[in-house]
Coordinates of C-alpha atoms and ligand atoms in Angstrom, one line a residue:
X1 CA -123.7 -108.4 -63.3
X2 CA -122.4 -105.8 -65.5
X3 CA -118.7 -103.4 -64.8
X4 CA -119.8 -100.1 -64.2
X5 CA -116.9 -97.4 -66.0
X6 CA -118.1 -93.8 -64.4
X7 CA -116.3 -90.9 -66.4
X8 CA -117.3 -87.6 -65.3
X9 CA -118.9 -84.7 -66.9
X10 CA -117.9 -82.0 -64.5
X11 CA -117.4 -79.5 -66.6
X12 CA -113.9 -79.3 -65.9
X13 CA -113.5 -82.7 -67.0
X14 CA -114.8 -81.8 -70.4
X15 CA -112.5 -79.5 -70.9
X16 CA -110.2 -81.7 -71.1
X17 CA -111.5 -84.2 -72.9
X18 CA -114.0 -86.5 -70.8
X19 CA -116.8 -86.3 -73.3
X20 CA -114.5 -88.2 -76.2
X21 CA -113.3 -90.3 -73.6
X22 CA -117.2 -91.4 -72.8
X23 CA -117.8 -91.8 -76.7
X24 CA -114.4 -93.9 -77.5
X25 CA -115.7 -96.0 -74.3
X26 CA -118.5 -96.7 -75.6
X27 CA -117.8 -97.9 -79.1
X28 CA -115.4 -99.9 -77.6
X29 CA -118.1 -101.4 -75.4
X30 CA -120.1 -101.9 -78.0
X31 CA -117.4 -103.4 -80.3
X32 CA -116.4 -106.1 -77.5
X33 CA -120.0 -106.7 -76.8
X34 CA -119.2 -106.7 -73.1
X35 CA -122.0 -105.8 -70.1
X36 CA -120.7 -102.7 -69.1
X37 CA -122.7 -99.1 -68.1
X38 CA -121.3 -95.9 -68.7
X39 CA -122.6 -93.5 -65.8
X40 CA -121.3 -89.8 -66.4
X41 CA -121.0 -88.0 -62.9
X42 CA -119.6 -85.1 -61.4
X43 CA -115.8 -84.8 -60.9
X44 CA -114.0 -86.5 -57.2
X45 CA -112.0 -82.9 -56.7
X46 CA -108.7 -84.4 -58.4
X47 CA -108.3 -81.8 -61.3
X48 CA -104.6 -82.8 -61.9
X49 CA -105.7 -86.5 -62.4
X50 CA -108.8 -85.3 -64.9
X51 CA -110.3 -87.2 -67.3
X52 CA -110.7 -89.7 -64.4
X53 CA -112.2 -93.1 -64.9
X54 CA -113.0 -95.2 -62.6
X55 CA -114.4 -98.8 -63.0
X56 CA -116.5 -100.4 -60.4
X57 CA -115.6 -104.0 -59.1
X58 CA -116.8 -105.6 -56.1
X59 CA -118.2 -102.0 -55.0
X60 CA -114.7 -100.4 -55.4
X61 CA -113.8 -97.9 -57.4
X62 CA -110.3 -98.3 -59.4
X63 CA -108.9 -94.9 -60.9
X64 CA -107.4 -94.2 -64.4
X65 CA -106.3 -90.8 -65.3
X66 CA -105.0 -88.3 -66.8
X67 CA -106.5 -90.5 -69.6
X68 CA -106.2 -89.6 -72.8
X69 CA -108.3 -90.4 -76.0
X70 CA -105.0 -92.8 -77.3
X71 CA -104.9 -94.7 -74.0
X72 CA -108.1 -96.2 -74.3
X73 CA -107.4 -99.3 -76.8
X74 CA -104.4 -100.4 -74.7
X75 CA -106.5 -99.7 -71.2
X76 CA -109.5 -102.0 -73.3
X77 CA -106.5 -104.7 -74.7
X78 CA -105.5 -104.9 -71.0
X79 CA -108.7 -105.4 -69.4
X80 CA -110.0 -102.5 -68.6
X81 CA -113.9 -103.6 -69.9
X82 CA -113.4 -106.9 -67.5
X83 CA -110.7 -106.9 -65.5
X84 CA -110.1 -105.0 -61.6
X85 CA -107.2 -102.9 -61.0
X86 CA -105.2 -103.6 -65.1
X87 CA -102.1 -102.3 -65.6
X88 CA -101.5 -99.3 -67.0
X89 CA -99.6 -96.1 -66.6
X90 CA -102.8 -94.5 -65.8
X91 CA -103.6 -97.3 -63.3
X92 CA -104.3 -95.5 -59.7
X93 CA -105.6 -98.3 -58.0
X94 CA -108.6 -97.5 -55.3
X95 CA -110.3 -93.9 -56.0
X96 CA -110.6 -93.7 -52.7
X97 CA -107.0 -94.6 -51.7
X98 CA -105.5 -91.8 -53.1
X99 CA -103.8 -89.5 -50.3
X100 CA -105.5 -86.2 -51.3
X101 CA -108.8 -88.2 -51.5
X102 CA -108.4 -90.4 -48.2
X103 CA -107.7 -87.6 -46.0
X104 CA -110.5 -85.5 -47.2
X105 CA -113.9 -85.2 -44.6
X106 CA -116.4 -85.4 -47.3
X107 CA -120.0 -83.9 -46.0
X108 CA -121.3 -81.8 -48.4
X109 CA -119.1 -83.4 -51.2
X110 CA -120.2 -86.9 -49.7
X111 CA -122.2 -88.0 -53.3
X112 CA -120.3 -85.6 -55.7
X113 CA -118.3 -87.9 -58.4
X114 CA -120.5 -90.8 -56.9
X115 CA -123.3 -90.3 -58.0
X116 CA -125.1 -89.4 -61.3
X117 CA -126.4 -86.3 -61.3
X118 CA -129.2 -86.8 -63.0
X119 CA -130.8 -89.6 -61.3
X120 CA -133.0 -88.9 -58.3
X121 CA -133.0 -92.1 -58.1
X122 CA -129.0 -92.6 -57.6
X123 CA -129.6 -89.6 -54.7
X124 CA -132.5 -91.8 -53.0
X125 CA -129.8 -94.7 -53.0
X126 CA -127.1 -91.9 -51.3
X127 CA -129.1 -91.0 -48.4
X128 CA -130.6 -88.5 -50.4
X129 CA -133.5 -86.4 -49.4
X130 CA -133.1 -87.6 -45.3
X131 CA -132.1 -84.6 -44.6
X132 CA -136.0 -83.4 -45.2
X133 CA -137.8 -86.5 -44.2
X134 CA -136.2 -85.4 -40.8
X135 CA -137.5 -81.7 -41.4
X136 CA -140.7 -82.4 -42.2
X137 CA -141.2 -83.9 -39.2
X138 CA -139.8 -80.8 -36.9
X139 CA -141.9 -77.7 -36.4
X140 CA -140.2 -74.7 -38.2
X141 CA -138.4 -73.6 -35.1
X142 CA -136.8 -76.6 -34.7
X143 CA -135.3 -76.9 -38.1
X144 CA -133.8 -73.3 -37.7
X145 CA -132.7 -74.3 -33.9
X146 CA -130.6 -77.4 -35.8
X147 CA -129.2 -75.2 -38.2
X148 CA -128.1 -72.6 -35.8
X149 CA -126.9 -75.7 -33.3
X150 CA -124.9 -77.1 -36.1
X151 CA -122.9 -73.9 -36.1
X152 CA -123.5 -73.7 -40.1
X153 CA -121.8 -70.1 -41.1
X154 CA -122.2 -68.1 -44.8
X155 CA -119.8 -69.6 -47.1
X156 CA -120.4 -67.2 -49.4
X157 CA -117.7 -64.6 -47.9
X158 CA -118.8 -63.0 -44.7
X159 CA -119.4 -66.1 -42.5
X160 CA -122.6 -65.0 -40.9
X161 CA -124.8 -67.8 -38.9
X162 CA -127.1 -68.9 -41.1
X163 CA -129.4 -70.1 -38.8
X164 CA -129.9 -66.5 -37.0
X165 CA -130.1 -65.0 -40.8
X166 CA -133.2 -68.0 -41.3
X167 CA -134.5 -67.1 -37.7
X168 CA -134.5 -63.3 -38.9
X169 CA -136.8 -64.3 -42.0
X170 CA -138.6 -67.3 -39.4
X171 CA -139.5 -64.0 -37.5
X172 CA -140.1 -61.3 -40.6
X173 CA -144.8 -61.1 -40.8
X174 CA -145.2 -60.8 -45.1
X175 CA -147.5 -62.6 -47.6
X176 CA -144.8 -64.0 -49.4
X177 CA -141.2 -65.2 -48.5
X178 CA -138.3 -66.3 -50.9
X179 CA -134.9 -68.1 -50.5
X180 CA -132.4 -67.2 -52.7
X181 CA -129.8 -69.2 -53.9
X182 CA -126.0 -67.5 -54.2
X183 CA -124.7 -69.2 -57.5
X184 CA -122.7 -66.4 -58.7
X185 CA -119.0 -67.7 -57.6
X186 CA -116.9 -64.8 -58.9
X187 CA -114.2 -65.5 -56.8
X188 CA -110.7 -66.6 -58.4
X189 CA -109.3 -69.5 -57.8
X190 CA -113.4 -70.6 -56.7
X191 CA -115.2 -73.8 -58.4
X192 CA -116.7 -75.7 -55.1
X193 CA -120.0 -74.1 -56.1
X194 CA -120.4 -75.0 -59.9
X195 CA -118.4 -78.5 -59.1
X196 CA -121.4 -79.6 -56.2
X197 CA -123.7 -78.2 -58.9
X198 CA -123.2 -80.1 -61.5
X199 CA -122.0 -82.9 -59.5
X200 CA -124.8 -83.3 -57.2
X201 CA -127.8 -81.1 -57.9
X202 CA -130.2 -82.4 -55.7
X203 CA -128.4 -81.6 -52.4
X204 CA -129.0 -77.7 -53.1
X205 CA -132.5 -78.9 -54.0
X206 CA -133.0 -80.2 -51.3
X207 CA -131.3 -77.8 -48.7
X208 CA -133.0 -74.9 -50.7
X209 CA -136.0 -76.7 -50.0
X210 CA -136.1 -77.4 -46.1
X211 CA -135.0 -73.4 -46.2
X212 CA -137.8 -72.8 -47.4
X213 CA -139.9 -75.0 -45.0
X214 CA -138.1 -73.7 -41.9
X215 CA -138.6 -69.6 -42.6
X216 CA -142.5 -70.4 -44.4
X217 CA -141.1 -69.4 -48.2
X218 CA -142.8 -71.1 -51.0
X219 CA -140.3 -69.6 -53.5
X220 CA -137.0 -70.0 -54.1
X221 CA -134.4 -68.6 -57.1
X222 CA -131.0 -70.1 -57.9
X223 CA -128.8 -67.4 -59.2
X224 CA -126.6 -68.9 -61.8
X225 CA -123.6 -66.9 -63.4
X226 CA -124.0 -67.4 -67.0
X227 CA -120.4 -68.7 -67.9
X228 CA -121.9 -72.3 -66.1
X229 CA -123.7 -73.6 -68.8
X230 CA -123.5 -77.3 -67.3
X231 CA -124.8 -76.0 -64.0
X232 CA -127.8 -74.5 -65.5
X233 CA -128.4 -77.9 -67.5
X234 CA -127.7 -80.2 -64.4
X235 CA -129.9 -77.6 -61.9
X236 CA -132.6 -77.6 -64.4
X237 CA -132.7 -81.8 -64.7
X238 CA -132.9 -81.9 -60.9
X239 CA -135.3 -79.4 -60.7
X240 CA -137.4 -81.0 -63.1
X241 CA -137.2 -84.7 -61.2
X242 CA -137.9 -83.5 -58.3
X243 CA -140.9 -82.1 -59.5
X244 CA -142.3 -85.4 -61.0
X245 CA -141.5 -87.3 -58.0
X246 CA -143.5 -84.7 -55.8
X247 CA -140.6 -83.3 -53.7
X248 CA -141.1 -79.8 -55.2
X249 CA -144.3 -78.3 -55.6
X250 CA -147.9 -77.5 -53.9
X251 CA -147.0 -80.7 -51.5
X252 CA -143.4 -81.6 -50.7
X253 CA -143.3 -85.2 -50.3
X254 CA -147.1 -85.3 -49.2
X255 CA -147.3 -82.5 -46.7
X256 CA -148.4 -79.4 -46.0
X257 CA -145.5 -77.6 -47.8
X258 CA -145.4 -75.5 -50.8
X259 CA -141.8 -75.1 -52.6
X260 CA -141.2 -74.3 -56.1
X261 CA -137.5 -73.4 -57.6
X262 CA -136.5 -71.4 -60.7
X263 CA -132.7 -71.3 -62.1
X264 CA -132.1 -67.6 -62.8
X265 CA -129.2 -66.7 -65.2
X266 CA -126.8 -63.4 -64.3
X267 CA -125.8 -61.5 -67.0
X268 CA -122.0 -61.2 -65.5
X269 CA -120.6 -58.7 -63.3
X270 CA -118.6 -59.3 -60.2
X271 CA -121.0 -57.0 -58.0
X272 CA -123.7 -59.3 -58.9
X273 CA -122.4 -61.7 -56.3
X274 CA -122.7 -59.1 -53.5
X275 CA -126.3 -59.7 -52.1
X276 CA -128.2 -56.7 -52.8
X277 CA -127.3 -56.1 -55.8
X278 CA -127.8 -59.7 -56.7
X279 CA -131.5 -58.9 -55.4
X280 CA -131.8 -55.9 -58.0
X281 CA -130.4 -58.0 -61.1
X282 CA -133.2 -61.0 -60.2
X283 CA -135.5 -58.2 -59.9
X284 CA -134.5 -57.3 -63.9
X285 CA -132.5 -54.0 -62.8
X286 CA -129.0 -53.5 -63.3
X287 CA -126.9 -54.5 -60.4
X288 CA -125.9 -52.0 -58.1
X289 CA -125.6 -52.5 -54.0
X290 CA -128.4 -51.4 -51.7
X291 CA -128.0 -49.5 -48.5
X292 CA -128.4 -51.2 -45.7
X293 CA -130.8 -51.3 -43.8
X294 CA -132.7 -52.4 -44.7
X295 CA -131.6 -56.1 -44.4
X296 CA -132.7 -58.7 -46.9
X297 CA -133.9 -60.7 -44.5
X298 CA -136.6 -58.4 -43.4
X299 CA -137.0 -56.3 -47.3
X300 CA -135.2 -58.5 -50.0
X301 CA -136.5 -59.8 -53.4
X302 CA -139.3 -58.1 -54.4
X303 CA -139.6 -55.6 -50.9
X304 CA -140.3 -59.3 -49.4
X305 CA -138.4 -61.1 -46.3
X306 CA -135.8 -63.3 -48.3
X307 CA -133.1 -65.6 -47.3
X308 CA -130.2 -65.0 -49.5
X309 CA -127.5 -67.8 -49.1
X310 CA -124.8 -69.3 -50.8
X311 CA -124.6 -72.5 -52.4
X312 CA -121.9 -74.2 -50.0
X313 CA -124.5 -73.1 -47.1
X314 CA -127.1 -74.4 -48.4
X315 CA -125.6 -77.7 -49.8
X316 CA -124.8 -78.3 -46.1
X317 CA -128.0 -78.2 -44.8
X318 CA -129.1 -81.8 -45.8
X319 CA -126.2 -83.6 -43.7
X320 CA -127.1 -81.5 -40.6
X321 CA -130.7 -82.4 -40.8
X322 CA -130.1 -86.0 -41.7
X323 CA -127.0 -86.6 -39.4
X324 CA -128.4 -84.1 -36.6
X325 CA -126.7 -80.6 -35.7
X326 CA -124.0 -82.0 -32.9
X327 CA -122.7 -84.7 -35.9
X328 CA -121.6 -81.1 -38.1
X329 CA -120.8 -79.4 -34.8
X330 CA -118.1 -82.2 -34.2
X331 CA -115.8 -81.1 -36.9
X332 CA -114.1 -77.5 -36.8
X333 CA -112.3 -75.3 -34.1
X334 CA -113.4 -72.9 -32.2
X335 CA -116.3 -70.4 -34.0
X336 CA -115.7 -72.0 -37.0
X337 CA -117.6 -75.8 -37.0
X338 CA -118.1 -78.5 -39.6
X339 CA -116.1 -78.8 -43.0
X340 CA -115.0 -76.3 -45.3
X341 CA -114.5 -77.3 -49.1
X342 CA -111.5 -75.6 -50.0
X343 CA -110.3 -75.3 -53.1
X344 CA -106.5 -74.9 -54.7
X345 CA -106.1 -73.0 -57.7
X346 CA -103.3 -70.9 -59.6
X347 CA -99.8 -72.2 -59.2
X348 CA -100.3 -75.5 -57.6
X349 CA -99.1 -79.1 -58.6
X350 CA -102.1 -81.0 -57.3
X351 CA -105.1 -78.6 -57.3
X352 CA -108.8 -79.1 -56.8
X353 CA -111.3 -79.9 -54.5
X354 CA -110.6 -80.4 -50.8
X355 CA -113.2 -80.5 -48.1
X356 CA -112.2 -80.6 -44.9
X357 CA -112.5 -79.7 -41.3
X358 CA -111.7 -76.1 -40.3
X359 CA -108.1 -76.0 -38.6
X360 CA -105.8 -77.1 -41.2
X361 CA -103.4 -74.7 -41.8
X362 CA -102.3 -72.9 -45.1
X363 CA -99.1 -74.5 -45.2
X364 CA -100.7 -78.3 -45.1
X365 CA -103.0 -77.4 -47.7
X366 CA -100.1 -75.6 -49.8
X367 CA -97.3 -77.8 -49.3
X368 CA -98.5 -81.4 -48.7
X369 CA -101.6 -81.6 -49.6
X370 CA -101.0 -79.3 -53.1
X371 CA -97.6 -80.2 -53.5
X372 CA -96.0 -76.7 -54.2
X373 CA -95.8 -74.9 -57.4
X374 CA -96.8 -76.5 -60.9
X375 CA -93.5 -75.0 -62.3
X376 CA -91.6 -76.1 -59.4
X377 CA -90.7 -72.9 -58.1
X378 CA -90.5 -71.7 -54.8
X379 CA -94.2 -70.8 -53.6
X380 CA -93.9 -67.1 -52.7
X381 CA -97.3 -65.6 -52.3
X382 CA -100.7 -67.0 -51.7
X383 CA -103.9 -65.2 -51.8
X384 CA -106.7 -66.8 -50.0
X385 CA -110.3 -65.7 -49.7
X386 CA -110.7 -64.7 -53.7
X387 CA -109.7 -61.3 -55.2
X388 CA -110.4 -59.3 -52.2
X389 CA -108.7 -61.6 -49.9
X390 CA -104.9 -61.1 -48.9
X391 CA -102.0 -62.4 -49.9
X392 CA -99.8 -64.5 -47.2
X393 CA -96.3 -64.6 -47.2
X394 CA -94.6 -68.4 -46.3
X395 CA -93.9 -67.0 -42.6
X396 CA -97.9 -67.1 -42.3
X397 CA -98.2 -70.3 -43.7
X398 CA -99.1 -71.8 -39.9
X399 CA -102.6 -70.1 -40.2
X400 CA -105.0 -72.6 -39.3
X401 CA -108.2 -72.4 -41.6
X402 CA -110.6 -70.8 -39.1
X403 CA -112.8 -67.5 -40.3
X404 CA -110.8 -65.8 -36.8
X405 CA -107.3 -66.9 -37.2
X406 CA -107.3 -65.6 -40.6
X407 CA -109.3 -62.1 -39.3
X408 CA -106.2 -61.9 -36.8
X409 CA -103.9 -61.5 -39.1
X410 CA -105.9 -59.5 -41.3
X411 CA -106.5 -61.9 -44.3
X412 CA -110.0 -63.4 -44.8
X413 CA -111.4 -67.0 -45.9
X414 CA -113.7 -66.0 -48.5
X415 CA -115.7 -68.5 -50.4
X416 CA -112.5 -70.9 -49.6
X417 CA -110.2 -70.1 -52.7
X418 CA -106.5 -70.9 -52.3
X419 CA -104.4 -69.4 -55.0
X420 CA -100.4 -70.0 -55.2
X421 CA -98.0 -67.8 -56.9
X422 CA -94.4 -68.7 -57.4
X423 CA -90.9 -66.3 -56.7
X424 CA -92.0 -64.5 -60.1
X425 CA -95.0 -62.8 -58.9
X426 CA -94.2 -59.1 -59.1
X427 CA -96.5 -58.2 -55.5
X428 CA -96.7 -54.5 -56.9
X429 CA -98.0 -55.5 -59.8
X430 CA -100.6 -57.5 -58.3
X431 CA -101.3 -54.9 -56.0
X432 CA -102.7 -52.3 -59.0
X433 CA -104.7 -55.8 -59.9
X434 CA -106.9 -55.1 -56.7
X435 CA -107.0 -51.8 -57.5
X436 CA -107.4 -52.4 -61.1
X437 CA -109.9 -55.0 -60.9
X438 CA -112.0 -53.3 -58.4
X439 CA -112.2 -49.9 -60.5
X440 CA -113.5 -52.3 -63.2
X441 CA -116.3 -54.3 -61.3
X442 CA -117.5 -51.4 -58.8
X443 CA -121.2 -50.8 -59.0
X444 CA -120.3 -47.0 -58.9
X445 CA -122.3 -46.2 -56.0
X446 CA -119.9 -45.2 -54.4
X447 CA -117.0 -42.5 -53.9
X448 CA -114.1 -44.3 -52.1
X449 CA -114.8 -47.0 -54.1
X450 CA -115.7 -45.6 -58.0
X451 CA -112.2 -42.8 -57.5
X452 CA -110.3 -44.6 -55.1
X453 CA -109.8 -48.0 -57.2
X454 CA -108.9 -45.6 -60.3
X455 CA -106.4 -42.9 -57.9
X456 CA -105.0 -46.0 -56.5
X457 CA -104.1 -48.0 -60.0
X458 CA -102.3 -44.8 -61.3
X459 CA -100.0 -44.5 -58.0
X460 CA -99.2 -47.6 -58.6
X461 CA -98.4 -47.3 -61.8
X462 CA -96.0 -44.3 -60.4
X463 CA -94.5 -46.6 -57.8
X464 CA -93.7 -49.3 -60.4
X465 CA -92.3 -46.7 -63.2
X466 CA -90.0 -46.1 -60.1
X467 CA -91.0 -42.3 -60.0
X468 CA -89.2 -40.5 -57.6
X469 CA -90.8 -39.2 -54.4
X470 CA -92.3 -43.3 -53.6
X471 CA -92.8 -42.4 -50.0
X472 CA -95.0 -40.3 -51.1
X473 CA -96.9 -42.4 -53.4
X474 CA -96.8 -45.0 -50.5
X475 CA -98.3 -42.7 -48.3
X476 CA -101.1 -42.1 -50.8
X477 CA -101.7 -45.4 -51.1
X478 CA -102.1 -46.5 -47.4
X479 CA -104.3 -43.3 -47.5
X480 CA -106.5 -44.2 -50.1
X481 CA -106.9 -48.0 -48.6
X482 CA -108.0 -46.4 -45.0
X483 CA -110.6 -44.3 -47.3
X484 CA -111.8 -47.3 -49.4
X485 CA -111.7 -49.7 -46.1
X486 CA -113.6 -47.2 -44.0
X487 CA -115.8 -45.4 -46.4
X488 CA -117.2 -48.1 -49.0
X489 CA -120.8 -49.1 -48.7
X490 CA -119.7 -53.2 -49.6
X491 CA -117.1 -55.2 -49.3
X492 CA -115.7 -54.9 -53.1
X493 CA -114.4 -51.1 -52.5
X494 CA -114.0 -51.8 -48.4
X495 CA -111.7 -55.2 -48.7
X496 CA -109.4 -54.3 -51.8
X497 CA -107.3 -52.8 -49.8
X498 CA -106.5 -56.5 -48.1
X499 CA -104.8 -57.3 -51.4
X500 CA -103.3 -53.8 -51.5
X501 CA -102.0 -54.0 -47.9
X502 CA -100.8 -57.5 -47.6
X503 CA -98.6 -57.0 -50.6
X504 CA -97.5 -54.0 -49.2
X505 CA -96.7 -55.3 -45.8
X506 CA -95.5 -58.8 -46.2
X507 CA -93.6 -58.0 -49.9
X508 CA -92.2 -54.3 -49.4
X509 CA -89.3 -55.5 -51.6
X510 CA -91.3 -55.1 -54.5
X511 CA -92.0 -51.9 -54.0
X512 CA -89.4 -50.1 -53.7
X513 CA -87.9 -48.3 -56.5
X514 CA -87.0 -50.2 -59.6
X515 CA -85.3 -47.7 -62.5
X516 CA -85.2 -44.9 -61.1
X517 CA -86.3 -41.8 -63.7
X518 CA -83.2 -39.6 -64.4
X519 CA -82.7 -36.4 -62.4
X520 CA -84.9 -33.8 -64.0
X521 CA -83.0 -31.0 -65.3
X522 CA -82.3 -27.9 -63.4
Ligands
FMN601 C1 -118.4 -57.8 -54.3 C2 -119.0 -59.1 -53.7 C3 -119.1 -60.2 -54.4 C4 -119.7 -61.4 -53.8 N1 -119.8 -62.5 -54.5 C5 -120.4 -63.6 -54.0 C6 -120.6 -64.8 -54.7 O1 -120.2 -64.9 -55.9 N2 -121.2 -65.8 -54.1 C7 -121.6 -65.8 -52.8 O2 -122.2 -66.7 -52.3 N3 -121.4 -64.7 -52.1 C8 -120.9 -63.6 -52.6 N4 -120.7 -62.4 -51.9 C9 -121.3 -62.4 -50.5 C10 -122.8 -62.1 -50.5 O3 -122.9 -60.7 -50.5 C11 -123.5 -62.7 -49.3 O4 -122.8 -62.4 -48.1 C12 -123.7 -64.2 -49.4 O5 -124.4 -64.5 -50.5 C13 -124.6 -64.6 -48.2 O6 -124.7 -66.0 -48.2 P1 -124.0 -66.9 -47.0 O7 -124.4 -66.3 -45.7 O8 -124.5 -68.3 -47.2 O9 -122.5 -66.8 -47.3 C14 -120.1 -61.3 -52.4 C15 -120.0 -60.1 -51.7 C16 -119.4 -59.0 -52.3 C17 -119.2 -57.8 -51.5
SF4_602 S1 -118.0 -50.2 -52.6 FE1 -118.0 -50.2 -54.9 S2 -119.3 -51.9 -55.5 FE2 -119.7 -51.5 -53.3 S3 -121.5 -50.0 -53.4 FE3 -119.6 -48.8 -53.4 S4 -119.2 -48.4 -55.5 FE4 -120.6 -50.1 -55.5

């Protein structure tokens, strides 16, 4: 039988040189005239250990990484093509055995840097496509019942129950329905989406796909941001497969169900991300945010009843169907059920992917779990939830992961993004950032949000200049925050001031007057 090497071609493995890796591999296979396949999948989470190889022996998977393009003639003189587990300073042993890996709850993630991505066939052999053989034999109602039993919420940000937002469309009377996909991931610090993406395309096929069966929508749009060009390649092969093989089109997998899928490509503004105006860019228009009401789920895409969710969501969808709604339920603490795939970015020694159950607290996923700082530094700050989520001081760090503990003490979870910052941060300075970066990605609906991200960047620029007066200037910007919280139509003018205020509140050290201007003269 022949050695299978997997190397991945998650795109964050590329970037660091998996696609040389792949090529050197293969002359060298070709050179020793050895049986071995090359299968290119997505990436196992591990971005410190990436390129990653793994060689298959006896079903197990032995790791080698960070490998670079010199290592491989010693890793091929020592074995590698033949041998299980050769030694090499690369040499990790069992994939699987590795702490960060082994302690992981891998649902939606289950397949990703398993599988190739490109096969249908390799997501057959994965349980793949169980989740809708179980659908399709459930009335509509009783899909959406599972989904809303499961106690599946939005990962996109807001956390809603997906299965009342799918009842909501179940229930909408209109000639056409869509289900839209969420693939924007602006976030900082966020990758889950474009990592399950390109790792495993099928399962948001698929979960995109009993949507679609379970609210009557024949139609459904992935909304891709256009800096993932190895999503849109990856989406598009699945797409495609799935279509020969008959489970997309005028009769999913021989029944009475419609379902096509289009990858849509966003032209790149933060805002786009934010539902509505997400609606009016796949629509052709620019994207700016709708009031609401209307919902989308009774007037979305096209004036039409549309479920708009985000790819996490929808990825999870398969396992509930396929493992049943109590099996997702199982994981999780109290509103907030199943697994969450978290992901740790910035300052961080060991960051990437980690999907677990909800109830792990920050300082777990900081400390042990991401080992602290990459420069070694004392962690100082960490801002979860993306660039509108706050920043938590080490005394917070026993947050569990839970969409309500972090509400109570007025942080958010976001789309799951964990981003460290060492004892350098400057908090004031990252404070204008949320004002800074929101004055450059609002829509300009808006009042609180178009003039209050701009007043609030220039008092901060007073406050750092140490001009004199900084109560003042403090004063003004708590002020501005309780205008922007209060009076934004979405979330990107109504949640900067989380940033804002959590710097303020947990670093008030940093704001306080630096070099003080010189008296002005009488
Ligand atoms: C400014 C802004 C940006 C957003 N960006 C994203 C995004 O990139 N991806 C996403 O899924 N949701 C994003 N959201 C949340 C969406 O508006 C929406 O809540 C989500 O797509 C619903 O899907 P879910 O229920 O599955 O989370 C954003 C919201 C705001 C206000
Ligand atoms: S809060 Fe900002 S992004 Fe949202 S609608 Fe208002 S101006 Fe647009």
């Amino acid at each position: 039988m022949s050695v299978r090497i997997f190397v991945p071609k998650d795109a964050a493995a590329v970037a660091v040189g998996a696609d040389e890796l792949a090529a050197a591999l293969a002359e060298a296979v070709r050179i020793s005239g050895a049986t071995v396949d090359i299968v290119r999948t997505g990436s196992r989470g591990m971005l410190w250990l990436e390129p990653l190889i793994e060689v298959e022996h006896d079903g197990v998977r032995y790791g080698y990484g960070p490998v670079e393009l010199s290592d491989i003639d010693d890793l091929v003189a020592a074995g590698l093509l033949t041998e299980k587990d050769v030694s090499h300073r690369t040499a990790l042993g069992p994939t699987e055995d590795i702490p960060f890996f082994k302690s992981q709850t891998r649902l939606t993630f289950a397949r990703c840097g398993i599988v190739d991505p490109a096969s249908l066939r390799d997501y057959l052999g994965h349980d793949g496509y169980k989740g809708l053989k179980r659908a399709l034999s459930l009335r509509s109602l009783e899909i959406i019942e599972e989904v809303t039993k499961s106690g599946l919420r939005g990962r996109g940000g807001a956390g809603f129950p997906t299965g009342i937002k799918w009842k909501t469309v179940h229930d909408a009377q209109a000639d056409r329905k869509y289900i839209v996909c969420n693939a924007d991931e602006g976030d900082s610090g966020t990758f889950a989406d474009r990592m399950i993406m390109e790792g495993d395309p099928f399962v948001l096929v698929e979960g995109m796909t009993i949507a679609g069966i379970a609210v009557g929508a024949t139609k459904g749009y992935i909304y891709v941001r256009s800096e993932y060009p190895h999503v849109i390649a990856a989406l598009n092969t699945a797409i495609s497969a799935a279509h020969n093989a008959g489970y997309l089109g005028r009769s999913i997998a021989g029944s009475e169900y419609a379902f096509e899928l289009e990858v849509r490509v966003g032209a790149g503004a933060y805002v786009c991300g934010e539902e509505t105006s997400l609606l009016d860019s796949l629509e052709g228009k620019r994207g700016v945010v709708r009031a609401k009401p209307p919902l989308p789920a009774h007037k979305g895409l096209f004036g039409r009843p549309t479920v708009i969710n985000n790819v996490l969501s929808l990825s999870a969808v398969p396992y509930i169907m396929a493992e049943g709604a109590q099996a997702y339920f199982d994981y999780g603490m109290g509103r907030s059920r199943g697994t969450m795939p978290i992901q740790l970015a910035g300052n961080i020694k060991y960051g990437g992917l980690y999907e677990t159950a909800f109830g792990i607290t920050l300082g777990e996923l900081v400390d042990k779990l991401g080992g602290g700082t990459r420069t070694g530094r004392e962690v100082r700050a960490v801002q979860v939830g993306g660039p509108l989520g706050a920043y938590f001081p080490r005394a917070l760090f026993d947050t569990p992961f839970d969409y309500e503990a972090f509400a109570a003490k007025d942080g958010l979870i976001g789309h799951g993004g964990v981003v460290v910052f060492d004892n350098t941060v400057d908090m004031a300075k990252q404070a204008r950032f949320a004002f800074e970066f929101c004055a450059i990605e609002s829509c300009g609906k808006c009042t609180p949000c178009r003039i209050g991200s701009i007043r609030g960047a220039e008092t901060m620029d007073r406050i750092i200049a140490g001009e004199s007066g900084e109560r003042a200037n403090l004063d003004l910007v708590t002020d501005l925050c309780n205008t922007m919280k209060f009076g934004s139509l979405c979330a990107l003018g109504g949640f900067t001031p989380y940033p804002v205020m959590s710097a303020l509140t947990h670093f008030p050290e940093d704001f306080a007057i630096k070099s003080p201007l010189p008296a002005a003269a009488e």
